[in-house]
């Protein structure tokens, strides 16, 4: 199996693509393949990783033009998969020479500045959490608060977000509008707003509804299709709108 | 230039973040972490966190279960803190926002866990670590904790009596920088990656333990490594006990449910260590598939039951092994799971070096002794995060700044050392060294231990250290040089592997997770003691240290 990988030594933009031949084995993931390259062929290839089990959110990248977690993507299944995303430039523009039938194309996650190869600058993604103050402001007390299983279930979906930024990278609005806070932060605001334990739940909703928040979303729903954890941020945004 | 703070915490998992939260109001605190905090391994913990909050439960029973589970090697004064403070620790995190699973009456749900007398494990579905870490990180954000993200700590700097700071590589630029602090807290997590097969994150390489060892601080009880019986073949991702609980069969190449031979009554539901030893025996005796794994068969459960009860397991099998358990059995094998040992410290995290503290899985206080109980390690990170934070706060009130000159010197030396690796045009491949090292640990210092085999492993480990002296990466860049980082991690793994093997060789008994075929019994007379590994002039030696016993009398551990 051949891998065509976007390279950017100094960051900024993709400078060229390198082609590598991978020795595949049953069960091999795209992350395994990247390590094979780093170990055996090209020590200069940079990409992020940690858990290799789809829980830490480190390894989001564009795989055959679809944003995925490298560690959760089987090499053998890449070519047949399709998320049916609404197209926007980074997922349409195909590099010269890419043979779709035989090569897996690997590129950095769109909508973020490239730092090196597949490593992108996620500052604005995490800054959005701080800007919206997405945390509880705890009150004093020495007992746990009560929450019914039914109320707990309301936030289950949103609590599962691993902050991998795949939704942000799949969003045509994030592509066009630098200031848009993006699906994950807004879905997290909804998580805090819907948490029945929260005494001042309203403030999360109000901050999510600021001009560069929910009003900017065009309900394209790429985030819902691409999210590896079934968080469905678009659904939350629709409710907040 | 040297960055200066009152206290530097290395690691932004649950333990490191909790220490920072304790100190941030009164002191200038900074955390250094090699990955974004949310990418720390704490995020992967599944099952839950223990606290005696049930009506008939008490911290004393929790303490007893912990001490017994530890095969009496735990320090009972530290266990007391762990278990007494457990409920308020869980309550604190709940009030910070963790969305624990609930009982019908709205209180926190608790599930039974191996080795515990009560259902006392609080959980959020099978994503407890994820929830605790995200919540704790949110609180650190709220309090404005300063975090140096993607900085790889390369060494500690000390004078005769005190730690004075450390050196670290800024991953984005490849620059080595100096950091000065009156106190340093090591919260770098476990070192599962000493083994080729481990449920741990790829970044769990025990860096903090290795740099402390090299700075002259002893490591403790390193030979006690917990193995999980069922991890996914290929990636070693944890396949929780729940799969067997739902009725999964373990099958060998002859098509038999071999647990019949080892535990005819409990079969697949026998305790973890027994199942792990059974699977290893089957594979060793040639009844494993490809000589590597056995089958965990769910096909007889039927599609409906699998979809309803084990959706997560099915997802993992499909995404990570390309196997759908509805149609095919899952390939599994035992794998390293938890590091009981770590940096030798007391119940307040203080090490033998003034100003240096340890906490979390990197530390060994020891609350886990020879065998950790599931649900006690998340608890350890948060309880002792607070305790160690408070202790460091006290220390800082009277601590003075030491001279920085030696930090500059160490930065210079580290820079040179890295340059040497980077500029070496040809030499040994780090990937080859890593493979040999970690595979020999799986094979010879694993579930079963024989002295001849441990000696063999020691020989191979020392060969790898020799090879490492001429390690070469092949052309790489300065920015985001993960090849270099993985090579530096490998250097740490080599030292830790030796410490583990030495401890295992010298401990001529079987206790908890340490199983010696030539000494199948526990020997309290000689070995009711902690192992210390000390390094001086690049040579490691072993000493022993008494266990802090207490209210629980040492007894035989039977279940
Ligand atoms: C699959 C799995 C499931 C588990 N489930 C449970 C469970 O259900 N219940 C339970 O109690 N326990 C469980 N555990 C164990 C528990 O998750 C860990 O013991 C605990 O999370 C460790 O936390 P920590 O803060 O000590 O370290 P970690 O969370 O591992 O954090 C280490 C930190 O150190 C940093 N670091 C490391 N080296 C360097 C360096 N050189 N420079 C800079 N920074 C560095 C890392 O970036 C990271 O931030 C499980 C473990 C595994 C493997
Ligand atoms: S919502 Fe989904 S895609 Fe977006 S950050 Fe969270 S887990 Fe990733
Ligand atoms: S490495 Fe953690 S999500 Fe892929």
PDB file of C-alpha atoms in Angstrom, chain B residues 284-404:
ATOM      1  CA  UNK B 284       3.936 -20.946  25.917  1.00  0.00           C
ATOM      2  CA  UNK B 285       2.897 -24.561  25.491  1.00  0.00           C
ATOM      3  CA  UNK B 286       2.056 -24.048  21.835  1.00  0.00           C
ATOM      4  CA  UNK B 287      -1.717 -23.813  21.979  1.00  0.00           C
ATOM      5  CA  UNK B 288      -1.880 -20.143  20.999  1.00  0.00           C
ATOM      6  CA  UNK B 289      -2.754 -18.803  17.557  1.00  0.00           C
ATOM      7  CA  UNK B 290       0.370 -17.755  15.648  1.00  0.00           C
ATOM      8  CA  UNK B 291       2.064 -18.516  18.995  1.00  0.00           C
ATOM      9  CA  UNK B 292       0.846 -15.131  20.162  1.00  0.00           C
ATOM     10  CA  UNK B 293      -2.760 -15.033  21.296  1.00  0.00           C
ATOM     11  CA  UNK B 294      -5.901 -16.938  22.218  1.00  0.00           C
ATOM     12  CA  UNK B 295      -9.467 -16.305  21.178  1.00  0.00           C
ATOM     13  CA  UNK B 296     -12.041 -14.447  23.205  1.00  0.00           C
ATOM     14  CA  UNK B 297     -15.175 -15.810  21.638  1.00  0.00           C
ATOM     15  CA  UNK B 298     -18.500 -13.980  21.855  1.00  0.00           C
ATOM     16  CA  UNK B 299     -20.147 -15.392  18.746  1.00  0.00           C
ATOM     17  CA  UNK B 300     -22.408 -17.689  20.813  1.00  0.00           C
ATOM     18  CA  UNK B 301     -23.872 -14.649  22.600  1.00  0.00           C
ATOM     19  CA  UNK B 302     -25.636 -13.566  19.447  1.00  0.00           C
ATOM     20  CA  UNK B 303     -25.812 -10.256  17.656  1.00  0.00           C
ATOM     21  CA  UNK B 304     -28.504  -8.722  19.802  1.00  0.00           C
ATOM     22  CA  UNK B 305     -26.776  -9.278  23.120  1.00  0.00           C
ATOM     23  CA  UNK B 306     -23.427  -8.070  21.789  1.00  0.00           C
ATOM     24  CA  UNK B 307     -24.984  -4.909  20.379  1.00  0.00           C
ATOM     25  CA  UNK B 308     -26.838  -4.221  23.579  1.00  0.00           C
ATOM     26  CA  UNK B 309     -24.264  -5.048  26.223  1.00  0.00           C
ATOM     27  CA  UNK B 310     -20.865  -4.705  24.602  1.00  0.00           C
ATOM     28  CA  UNK B 311     -21.078  -1.959  21.972  1.00  0.00           C
ATOM     29  CA  UNK B 312     -17.819  -0.362  23.093  1.00  0.00           C
ATOM     30  CA  UNK B 313     -15.913  -3.631  22.884  1.00  0.00           C
ATOM     31  CA  UNK B 314     -17.317  -4.311  19.433  1.00  0.00           C
ATOM     32  CA  UNK B 315     -16.278  -0.845  18.300  1.00  0.00           C
ATOM     33  CA  UNK B 316     -12.730  -1.325  19.575  1.00  0.00           C
ATOM     34  CA  UNK B 317     -12.434  -4.767  17.919  1.00  0.00           C
ATOM     35  CA  UNK B 318     -13.603  -3.429  14.601  1.00  0.00           C
ATOM     36  CA  UNK B 319     -11.621  -0.215  14.555  1.00  0.00           C
ATOM     37  CA  UNK B 320      -8.423  -1.595  16.016  1.00  0.00           C
ATOM     38  CA  UNK B 321      -8.248  -5.230  14.902  1.00  0.00           C
ATOM     39  CA  UNK B 322     -10.606  -5.296  11.941  1.00  0.00           C
ATOM     40  CA  UNK B 323     -12.631  -8.029  13.671  1.00  0.00           C
ATOM     41  CA  UNK B 324     -16.397  -7.973  14.225  1.00  0.00           C
ATOM     42  CA  UNK B 325     -17.032 -10.082  17.344  1.00  0.00           C
ATOM     43  CA  UNK B 326     -20.524 -10.937  16.098  1.00  0.00           C
ATOM     44  CA  UNK B 327     -18.925 -13.051  13.372  1.00  0.00           C
ATOM     45  CA  UNK B 328     -15.419 -13.819  14.597  1.00  0.00           C
ATOM     46  CA  UNK B 329     -13.629 -14.355  17.904  1.00  0.00           C
ATOM     47  CA  UNK B 330     -11.455 -11.511  19.235  1.00  0.00           C
ATOM     48  CA  UNK B 331      -7.689 -12.198  19.394  1.00  0.00           C
ATOM     49  CA  UNK B 332      -6.400 -11.427  22.919  1.00  0.00           C
ATOM     50  CA  UNK B 333      -3.255 -11.811  24.999  1.00  0.00           C
ATOM     51  CA  UNK B 334      -2.057 -10.608  28.406  1.00  0.00           C
ATOM     52  CA  UNK B 335      -0.353  -7.225  28.534  1.00  0.00           C
ATOM     53  CA  UNK B 336       1.315  -4.829  30.957  1.00  0.00           C
ATOM     54  CA  UNK B 337      -1.307  -2.624  32.586  1.00  0.00           C
ATOM     55  CA  UNK B 338      -0.074  -0.717  35.644  1.00  0.00           C
ATOM     56  CA  UNK B 339       3.241   0.206  37.288  1.00  0.00           C
ATOM     57  CA  UNK B 340       3.012  -0.247  41.064  1.00  0.00           C
ATOM     58  CA  UNK B 341       6.590   0.969  41.579  1.00  0.00           C
ATOM     59  CA  UNK B 342       8.011   4.422  41.050  1.00  0.00           C
ATOM     60  CA  UNK B 343       9.945   7.195  42.727  1.00  0.00           C
ATOM     61  CA  UNK B 344      10.585   6.403  46.373  1.00  0.00           C
ATOM     62  CA  UNK B 345       8.750   8.953  48.484  1.00  0.00           C
ATOM     63  CA  UNK B 346       6.832   9.245  51.736  1.00  0.00           C
ATOM     64  CA  UNK B 347       3.121   9.760  52.179  1.00  0.00           C
ATOM     65  CA  UNK B 348       3.549  13.470  51.496  1.00  0.00           C
ATOM     66  CA  UNK B 349       5.414  12.903  48.253  1.00  0.00           C
ATOM     67  CA  UNK B 350       8.798  13.976  49.663  1.00  0.00           C
ATOM     68  CA  UNK B 351      11.802  12.177  48.157  1.00  0.00           C
ATOM     69  CA  UNK B 352      15.294  11.860  49.565  1.00  0.00           C
ATOM     70  CA  UNK B 353      16.320  14.974  47.601  1.00  0.00           C
ATOM     71  CA  UNK B 354      15.256  18.273  49.190  1.00  0.00           C
ATOM     72  CA  UNK B 355      12.668  20.102  47.100  1.00  0.00           C
ATOM     73  CA  UNK B 356      11.874  17.107  44.880  1.00  0.00           C
ATOM     74  CA  UNK B 357       8.410  15.581  45.214  1.00  0.00           C
ATOM     75  CA  UNK B 358       6.591  12.777  43.395  1.00  0.00           C
ATOM     76  CA  UNK B 359       2.901  12.035  42.926  1.00  0.00           C
ATOM     77  CA  UNK B 360       0.553   9.823  40.885  1.00  0.00           C
ATOM     78  CA  UNK B 361       1.574   6.701  39.025  1.00  0.00           C
ATOM     79  CA  UNK B 362       5.177   7.966  38.821  1.00  0.00           C
ATOM     80  CA  UNK B 363       5.449   7.845  42.595  1.00  0.00           C
ATOM     81  CA  UNK B 364       5.668   4.939  45.017  1.00  0.00           C
ATOM     82  CA  UNK B 365       4.475   5.915  48.486  1.00  0.00           C
ATOM     83  CA  UNK B 366       3.366   3.018  48.463  1.00  0.00           C
ATOM     84  CA  UNK B 367      -0.404   2.664  48.459  1.00  0.00           C
ATOM     85  CA  UNK B 368      -0.510  -0.221  45.977  1.00  0.00           C
ATOM     86  CA  UNK B 369       2.220  -2.458  47.383  1.00  0.00           C
ATOM     87  CA  UNK B 370       2.640  -5.598  45.292  1.00  0.00           C
ATOM     88  CA  UNK B 371      -0.676  -5.298  43.490  1.00  0.00           C
ATOM     89  CA  UNK B 372      -2.973  -2.376  42.810  1.00  0.00           C
ATOM     90  CA  UNK B 373      -6.720  -2.684  43.112  1.00  0.00           C
ATOM     91  CA  UNK B 374      -8.689  -1.378  40.154  1.00  0.00           C
ATOM     92  CA  UNK B 375     -10.103   2.065  40.898  1.00  0.00           C
ATOM     93  CA  UNK B 376      -7.406   2.971  43.426  1.00  0.00           C
ATOM     94  CA  UNK B 377      -4.998   4.677  41.052  1.00  0.00           C
ATOM     95  CA  UNK B 378      -7.285   7.430  39.819  1.00  0.00           C
ATOM     96  CA  UNK B 379      -8.023   7.960  43.478  1.00  0.00           C
ATOM     97  CA  UNK B 380      -4.320   8.155  44.282  1.00  0.00           C
ATOM     98  CA  UNK B 381      -3.747  10.920  41.715  1.00  0.00           C
ATOM     99  CA  UNK B 382      -6.415  13.208  43.144  1.00  0.00           C
ATOM    100  CA  UNK B 383      -5.994  12.510  46.864  1.00  0.00           C
ATOM    101  CA  UNK B 384      -2.250  12.867  46.813  1.00  0.00           C
ATOM    102  CA  UNK B 385      -2.371  15.688  44.300  1.00  0.00           C
ATOM    103  CA  UNK B 386      -3.926  17.710  47.083  1.00  0.00           C
ATOM    104  CA  UNK B 387      -1.734  16.313  49.856  1.00  0.00           C
ATOM    105  CA  UNK B 388       1.507  16.834  47.951  1.00  0.00           C
ATOM    106  CA  UNK B 389       0.373  20.299  46.873  1.00  0.00           C
ATOM    107  CA  UNK B 390      -0.192  21.280  50.499  1.00  0.00           C
ATOM    108  CA  UNK B 391       3.174  19.815  51.544  1.00  0.00           C
ATOM    109  CA  UNK B 392       5.007  21.688  48.801  1.00  0.00           C
ATOM    110  CA  UNK B 393       3.202  24.866  49.904  1.00  0.00           C
ATOM    111  CA  UNK B 394       4.602  24.450  53.416  1.00  0.00           C
ATOM    112  CA  UNK B 395       8.068  23.767  52.043  1.00  0.00           C
ATOM    113  CA  UNK B 396       7.977  26.857  49.809  1.00  0.00           C
ATOM    114  CA  UNK B 397       7.272  29.154  52.742  1.00  0.00           C
ATOM    115  CA  UNK B 398      10.788  28.673  54.014  1.00  0.00           C
ATOM    116  CA  UNK B 399      12.670  27.551  50.898  1.00  0.00           C
ATOM    117  CA  UNK B 400      15.336  29.806  49.411  1.00  0.00           C
ATOM    118  CA  UNK B 401      16.346  30.148  45.762  1.00  0.00           C
ATOM    119  CA  UNK B 402      19.555  28.349  44.957  1.00  0.00           C
ATOM    120  CA  UNK B 403      22.151  29.573  42.454  1.00  0.00           C
ATOM    121  CA  UNK B 404      21.247  29.117  38.758  1.00  0.00           C
TER     122      UNK B 404
END
